[in-house]
mmCIF file of C-alpha atoms and ligand atoms in Angstrom:
data_model
loop_
_atom_site.group_PDB
_atom_site.id
_atom_site.type_symbol
_atom_site.label_atom_id
_atom_site.label_comp_id
_atom_site.label_asym_id
_atom_site.label_seq_id
_atom_site.Cartn_x
_atom_site.Cartn_y
_atom_site.Cartn_z
ATOM 1 C CA MET A 142 -29.065 -17.529 3.420
ATOM 2 C CA ARG A 143 -27.420 -14.099 3.595
ATOM 3 C CA ALA A 144 -24.165 -13.714 1.624
ATOM 4 C CA MET A 145 -21.125 -12.978 3.795
ATOM 5 C CA ALA A 146 -19.642 -9.513 3.319
ATOM 6 C CA VAL A 147 -16.444 -9.283 1.316
ATOM 7 C CA ARG A 148 -13.465 -8.731 3.670
ATOM 8 C CA CYS A 149 -10.986 -6.231 2.336
ATOM 9 C CA LEU A 150 -7.532 -5.506 3.732
ATOM 10 C CA ILE A 151 -6.040 -2.175 2.685
ATOM 11 C CA THR A 152 -2.629 -0.742 3.498
ATOM 12 C CA ALA A 153 -2.069 2.983 3.139
ATOM 13 C CA GLY A 154 0.400 5.785 3.705
ATOM 14 C CA PRO A 155 4.144 5.787 4.161
ATOM 15 C CA THR A 156 6.260 3.924 6.691
ATOM 16 C CA ARG A 157 8.946 5.504 8.856
ATOM 17 C CA GLU A 158 12.262 3.804 9.419
ATOM 18 C CA PHE A 159 14.168 5.290 12.362
ATOM 19 C CA PHE A 160 17.914 5.471 12.926
ATOM 20 C CA ASP A 161 17.548 7.179 16.296
ATOM 21 C CA PRO A 162 14.466 7.964 18.411
ATOM 22 C CA VAL A 163 13.636 11.160 16.497
ATOM 23 C CA ARG A 164 15.015 10.721 12.960
ATOM 24 C CA PHE A 165 13.731 8.550 10.199
ATOM 25 C CA LEU A 166 13.676 7.714 6.483
ATOM 26 C CA SER A 167 10.275 8.008 4.792
ATOM 27 C CA ASN A 168 8.510 9.260 1.643
ATOM 28 C CA PRO A 169 5.858 11.876 0.815
ATOM 29 C CA SER A 170 2.881 9.502 0.559
ATOM 30 C CA SER A 171 -0.181 11.279 1.986
ATOM 31 C CA GLY A 172 -2.265 8.116 2.376
ATOM 32 C CA ARG A 173 -5.111 9.749 0.413
ATOM 33 C CA MET A 174 -5.379 7.002 -2.207
ATOM 34 C CA GLY A 175 -5.504 4.248 0.409
ATOM 35 C CA TYR A 176 -8.067 6.137 2.492
ATOM 36 C CA ALA A 177 -10.171 6.768 -0.635
ATOM 37 C CA LEU A 178 -10.011 3.035 -1.350
ATOM 38 C CA ALA A 179 -11.126 2.284 2.210
ATOM 39 C CA ALA A 180 -14.144 4.573 1.786
ATOM 40 C CA ALA A 181 -14.985 3.106 -1.635
ATOM 41 C CA ALA A 182 -14.701 -0.466 -0.337
ATOM 42 C CA ARG A 183 -16.901 0.404 2.651
ATOM 43 C CA ASP A 184 -19.444 2.037 0.315
ATOM 44 C CA ALA A 185 -19.477 -1.165 -1.751
ATOM 45 C CA GLY A 186 -20.660 -2.930 1.408
ATOM 46 C CA TRP A 187 -17.321 -4.577 2.168
ATOM 47 C CA THR A 188 -15.841 -5.068 5.628
ATOM 48 C CA VAL A 189 -12.646 -3.031 5.664
ATOM 49 C CA ASP A 190 -9.434 -3.384 7.677
ATOM 50 C CA LEU A 191 -7.185 -0.389 7.050
ATOM 51 C CA VAL A 192 -3.547 -0.698 8.084
ATOM 52 C CA SER A 193 -2.142 2.804 7.925
ATOM 53 C CA GLY A 194 1.257 4.369 8.267
ATOM 54 C CA PRO A 195 1.485 7.885 9.767
ATOM 55 C CA VAL A 196 -0.816 10.275 7.863
ATOM 56 C CA SER A 197 -2.704 13.478 8.664
ATOM 57 C CA LEU A 198 -6.106 12.304 7.506
ATOM 58 C CA PRO A 199 -9.301 11.885 9.506
ATOM 59 C CA GLU A 200 -10.133 8.336 10.528
ATOM 60 C CA PRO A 201 -12.612 7.027 7.946
ATOM 61 C CA SER A 202 -15.917 5.967 9.473
ATOM 62 C CA GLY A 203 -17.096 2.410 9.202
ATOM 63 C CA VAL A 204 -13.676 0.808 8.797
ATOM 64 C CA MET A 205 -11.306 -0.834 11.297
ATOM 65 C CA LEU A 206 -8.162 1.303 11.478
ATOM 66 C CA TYR A 207 -4.833 -0.232 12.535
ATOM 67 C CA PRO A 208 -2.191 2.511 12.859
ATOM 68 C CA VAL A 209 1.417 1.417 12.347
ATOM 69 C CA VAL A 210 4.690 3.290 11.928
ATOM 70 C CA THR A 211 7.427 1.055 10.550
ATOM 71 C CA ALA A 212 7.424 -1.480 7.716
ATOM 72 C CA GLU A 213 8.045 -4.183 10.309
ATOM 73 C CA GLU A 214 4.852 -3.193 12.169
ATOM 74 C CA MET A 215 2.921 -2.974 8.893
ATOM 75 C CA MET A 216 4.109 -6.435 7.947
ATOM 76 C CA ARG A 217 3.053 -7.957 11.275
ATOM 77 C CA GLN A 218 -0.367 -6.285 11.201
ATOM 78 C CA ALA A 219 -1.065 -7.130 7.549
ATOM 79 C CA ASP A 220 0.121 -10.679 8.135
ATOM 80 C CA ALA A 221 -2.327 -11.073 11.031
ATOM 81 C CA LEU A 222 -5.268 -9.804 8.943
ATOM 82 C CA PHE A 223 -4.467 -11.419 5.593
ATOM 83 C CA GLY A 224 -5.768 -14.991 6.152
ATOM 84 C CA PRO A 225 -9.511 -14.292 6.128
ATOM 85 C CA CYS A 226 -9.440 -11.375 3.671
ATOM 86 C CA ASP A 227 -10.987 -11.749 0.213
ATOM 87 C CA VAL A 228 -9.306 -8.672 -1.234
ATOM 88 C CA LEU A 229 -5.905 -7.138 -0.537
ATOM 89 C CA LEU A 230 -5.263 -3.598 -1.770
ATOM 90 C CA MET A 231 -1.590 -3.033 -0.957
ATOM 91 C CA CYS A 232 -1.525 0.717 -1.462
ATOM 92 C CA ALA A 233 1.065 1.657 1.180
ATOM 93 C CA ALA A 234 4.296 3.323 0.103
ATOM 94 C CA VAL A 235 6.483 0.982 2.114
ATOM 95 C CA SER A 236 10.034 2.167 2.566
ATOM 96 C CA ASP A 237 12.325 -0.038 0.501
ATOM 97 C CA TRP A 238 15.265 0.374 2.875
ATOM 98 C CA ARG A 239 15.660 0.932 6.562
ATOM 99 C CA PRO A 240 18.637 1.817 8.736
ATOM 100 C CA ALA A 241 20.498 -1.368 9.644
ATOM 101 C CA SER A 242 20.613 -0.239 13.273
ATOM 102 C CA ARG A 243 18.748 2.207 15.501
ATOM 103 C CA HIS A 244 20.557 4.191 18.152
ATOM 104 C CA ALA A 245 18.842 4.025 21.523
ATOM 105 C CA SER A 246 19.430 7.732 22.184
ATOM 106 C CA LYS A 247 19.352 10.835 19.976
ATOM 107 C CA LEU A 248 22.553 11.165 17.953
ATOM 108 C CA LYS A 249 24.508 14.345 18.771
ATOM 109 C CA LYS A 250 25.725 16.405 15.855
ATOM 110 C CA ASP A 251 29.431 17.167 15.864
ATOM 111 C CA GLY A 252 29.786 19.226 12.691
ATOM 112 C CA ARG A 253 30.775 16.186 10.659
ATOM 113 C CA GLY A 254 28.799 14.081 8.205
ATOM 114 C CA LEU A 255 26.948 10.955 9.179
ATOM 115 C CA THR A 256 26.849 7.675 7.292
ATOM 116 C CA VAL A 257 23.789 5.516 7.881
ATOM 117 C CA GLU A 258 23.899 1.990 6.576
ATOM 118 C CA LEU A 259 20.612 0.867 5.029
ATOM 119 C CA GLU A 260 19.292 -2.658 4.648
ATOM 120 C CA PRO A 261 16.388 -3.799 2.449
ATOM 121 C CA VAL A 262 12.934 -4.019 3.983
ATOM 122 C CA PRO A 263 11.149 -7.352 3.417
ATOM 123 C CA ASP A 264 8.582 -7.189 0.603
ATOM 124 C CA ILE A 265 5.264 -7.420 2.465
ATOM 125 C CA LEU A 266 3.145 -7.967 -0.658
ATOM 126 C CA ALA A 267 5.377 -10.707 -2.079
ATOM 127 C CA ALA A 268 5.369 -12.474 1.302
ATOM 128 C CA LEU A 269 1.564 -12.334 1.553
ATOM 129 C CA SER A 270 0.973 -13.430 -2.042
ATOM 130 C CA ALA A 271 3.253 -16.439 -1.474
ATOM 131 C CA ARG A 272 0.608 -17.809 0.903
ATOM 132 C CA ARG A 273 -2.533 -16.628 -0.870
ATOM 133 C CA ARG A 274 -5.675 -18.762 -0.930
ATOM 134 C CA PRO A 275 -7.635 -19.528 -4.092
ATOM 135 C CA GLY A 276 -10.341 -16.907 -4.585
ATOM 136 C CA GLN A 277 -8.443 -14.028 -2.987
ATOM 137 C CA VAL A 278 -7.934 -11.000 -5.227
ATOM 138 C CA LEU A 279 -4.618 -9.222 -4.683
ATOM 139 C CA VAL A 280 -3.794 -5.776 -5.990
ATOM 140 C CA GLY A 281 -0.364 -4.170 -5.903
ATOM 141 C CA PHE A 282 0.430 -0.532 -6.530
ATOM 142 C CA ALA A 283 3.322 0.928 -8.422
ATOM 143 C CA ALA A 284 4.595 4.467 -8.122
ATOM 144 C CA GLU A 285 6.916 4.930 -11.055
ATOM 145 C CA THR A 286 8.947 7.792 -12.415
ATOM 146 C CA GLU A 287 9.456 6.150 -15.833
ATOM 147 C CA ASP A 288 8.243 3.238 -18.021
ATOM 148 C CA VAL A 289 4.999 3.065 -16.052
ATOM 149 C CA GLU A 290 3.338 0.300 -18.090
ATOM 150 C CA ALA A 291 6.371 -1.985 -18.473
ATOM 151 C CA ASN A 292 7.174 -1.709 -14.771
ATOM 152 C CA ALA A 293 3.551 -2.405 -13.828
ATOM 153 C CA VAL A 294 3.391 -5.520 -16.002
ATOM 154 C CA ALA A 295 6.690 -6.815 -14.582
ATOM 155 C CA LYS A 296 5.304 -6.306 -11.086
ATOM 156 C CA LEU A 297 2.307 -8.641 -11.712
ATOM 157 C CA ALA A 298 4.527 -11.717 -11.740
ATOM 158 C CA LYS A 299 7.181 -10.422 -9.360
ATOM 159 C CA LYS A 300 4.620 -9.762 -6.627
ATOM 160 C CA GLY A 301 2.230 -12.605 -7.488
ATOM 161 C CA VAL A 302 -0.817 -10.343 -7.768
ATOM 162 C CA ASP A 303 -3.893 -10.214 -10.023
ATOM 163 C CA LEU A 304 -3.816 -6.506 -10.728
ATOM 164 C CA VAL A 305 -1.285 -3.712 -10.511
ATOM 165 C CA ALA A 306 -2.463 -0.110 -10.281
ATOM 166 C CA ALA A 307 0.333 2.071 -11.553
ATOM 167 C CA ASN A 308 0.736 5.791 -11.515
ATOM 168 C CA SER A 309 3.415 8.247 -12.334
ATOM 169 C CA VAL A 310 5.012 10.087 -9.468
ATOM 170 C CA ALA A 311 7.297 12.033 -11.772
ATOM 171 C CA GLY A 312 7.159 15.807 -11.885
ATOM 172 C CA PRO A 313 4.977 18.344 -10.106
ATOM 173 C CA ASP A 314 1.709 16.583 -11.134
ATOM 174 C CA GLY A 315 2.744 13.257 -9.643
ATOM 175 C CA ALA A 316 0.296 11.351 -7.470
ATOM 176 C CA PHE A 317 2.100 11.743 -4.128
ATOM 177 C CA GLY A 318 0.074 14.085 -1.943
ATOM 178 C CA SER A 319 -2.171 15.228 -4.771
ATOM 179 C CA GLU A 320 -6.005 15.293 -4.648
ATOM 180 C CA ASP A 321 -6.321 13.707 -8.098
ATOM 181 C CA ASN A 322 -4.914 10.607 -9.638
ATOM 182 C CA ALA A 323 -4.697 8.744 -12.936
ATOM 183 C CA VAL A 324 -4.015 5.055 -12.732
ATOM 184 C CA LEU A 325 -3.149 2.464 -15.319
ATOM 185 C CA LEU A 326 -4.636 -0.806 -14.138
ATOM 186 C CA VAL A 327 -2.961 -3.873 -15.623
ATOM 187 C CA GLY A 328 -3.862 -7.504 -15.114
ATOM 188 C CA ARG A 329 -2.627 -10.906 -16.110
ATOM 189 C CA ASP A 330 -3.980 -11.988 -19.559
ATOM 190 C CA GLY A 331 -3.227 -8.545 -21.004
ATOM 191 C CA PHE A 332 -5.982 -6.609 -19.216
ATOM 192 C CA ARG A 333 -5.411 -2.833 -19.388
ATOM 193 C CA ARG A 334 -7.656 -0.008 -18.243
ATOM 194 C CA ARG A 335 -7.006 3.638 -17.486
ATOM 195 C CA LEU A 336 -8.822 4.938 -14.403
ATOM 196 C CA GLY A 337 -8.986 8.736 -14.381
ATOM 197 C CA PRO A 338 -7.601 11.341 -14.371
ATOM 198 C CA ALA A 339 -10.195 11.951 -11.676
ATOM 199 C CA SER A 340 -10.417 12.563 -7.963
ATOM 200 C CA LYS A 341 -8.827 9.860 -5.838
ATOM 201 C CA SER A 342 -12.384 8.985 -4.631
ATOM 202 C CA GLU A 343 -13.550 8.361 -8.180
ATOM 203 C CA VAL A 344 -10.433 6.372 -9.109
ATOM 204 C CA ALA A 345 -10.952 4.336 -5.921
ATOM 205 C CA ARG A 346 -14.591 3.657 -6.820
ATOM 206 C CA LEU A 347 -13.605 2.442 -10.293
ATOM 207 C CA LEU A 348 -10.830 0.263 -8.896
ATOM 208 C CA VAL A 349 -13.091 -1.361 -6.304
ATOM 209 C CA ALA A 350 -15.624 -2.092 -9.082
ATOM 210 C CA GLU A 351 -12.887 -3.798 -11.159
ATOM 211 C CA VAL A 352 -11.863 -5.899 -8.168
ATOM 212 C CA ALA A 353 -15.499 -6.850 -7.493
ATOM 213 C CA LEU A 354 -15.714 -8.308 -11.016
ATOM 214 C CA ARG A 355 -12.868 -10.678 -10.147
ATOM 215 C CA LEU A 356 -14.305 -12.040 -6.907
ATOM 216 C CA PRO A 357 -15.679 -15.560 -7.044
ATOM 217 C CA SER A 358 -19.501 -15.587 -6.916
ATOM 218 C CA ARG A 359 -20.661 -15.994 -3.316
HETATM 219 O O1 LIG B 174 8.577 -2.990 -5.713
HETATM 220 P P1 LIG B 174 7.728 -1.776 -5.499
HETATM 221 O O2 LIG B 174 8.037 -1.070 -4.207
HETATM 222 O O3 LIG B 174 7.664 -0.834 -6.646
HETATM 223 O O4 LIG B 174 6.252 -2.379 -5.378
HETATM 224 C C1 LIG B 174 5.170 -1.630 -4.950
HETATM 225 C C2 LIG B 174 4.129 -2.542 -4.347
HETATM 226 O O5 LIG B 174 4.736 -3.437 -3.411
HETATM 227 C C3 LIG B 174 3.102 -1.771 -3.564
HETATM 228 O O6 LIG B 174 1.881 -2.482 -3.612
HETATM 229 C C4 LIG B 174 3.706 -1.748 -2.169
HETATM 230 O O7 LIG B 174 2.715 -1.553 -1.179
HETATM 231 C C5 LIG B 174 4.331 -3.124 -2.081
HETATM 232 N N1 LIG B 174 5.531 -3.218 -1.235
HETATM 233 C C6 LIG B 174 5.526 -4.059 -0.143
HETATM 234 N N2 LIG B 174 6.641 -4.174 0.641
HETATM 235 C C7 LIG B 174 7.760 -3.470 0.356
HETATM 236 C C8 LIG B 174 7.797 -2.618 -0.767
HETATM 237 C C9 LIG B 174 6.662 -2.497 -1.532
HETATM 238 O O8 LIG B 174 4.507 -4.695 0.110
HETATM 239 N N3 LIG B 174 8.826 -3.597 1.142
#
């Protein structure tokens, strides 16, 4: 009997949270790490669903791409794909807040300031991990400006995941938008491993290999 391919759900890129039809809150995530993970997972022979926020990257071959814009759309799409997946790599830089309301038409400037009320965005990863099945391997990502390791370890329990891949986004060498990356991978039971500094492709390959070790034998 042929073994079934591992199904891997990856989220990548930023989200955009609009307060009128043309203006939004976002972050500088390029999506490169998530796209590198999609390629590495595909190269490992996995079936890949890639849910991507707006990025300027070519569509990776051999993966199913689901473009989304807002955190709400990302949540719905990830939710629909999560059930059958064996691996979740939640790499997207989801906006933590969104405007509490969205004007139907473009706001006119009148020379005065503008106050936009923000509300928290639901935590997609925490919601998915709350309904995880035995045997699924879940990986969260942490972009930190300080206390990288302590924040990564805290995130393991907070998000209900098996591994957290943390990197520093502080300073000019931070991971956002860069070609290279260095990740501290932490796991429950005290697991620690540094991946890189190396190209995002190489870090992705190493990360996929670590995840593969944690999959139940099939
Ligand atoms: O809490 P923090 O944003 O630092 O956690 C980062 C991890 O949580 C990433 O894996 C990110 O994709 C995920 N996340 C999420 N939903 C949010 C915010 C972050 O799934 N609203």
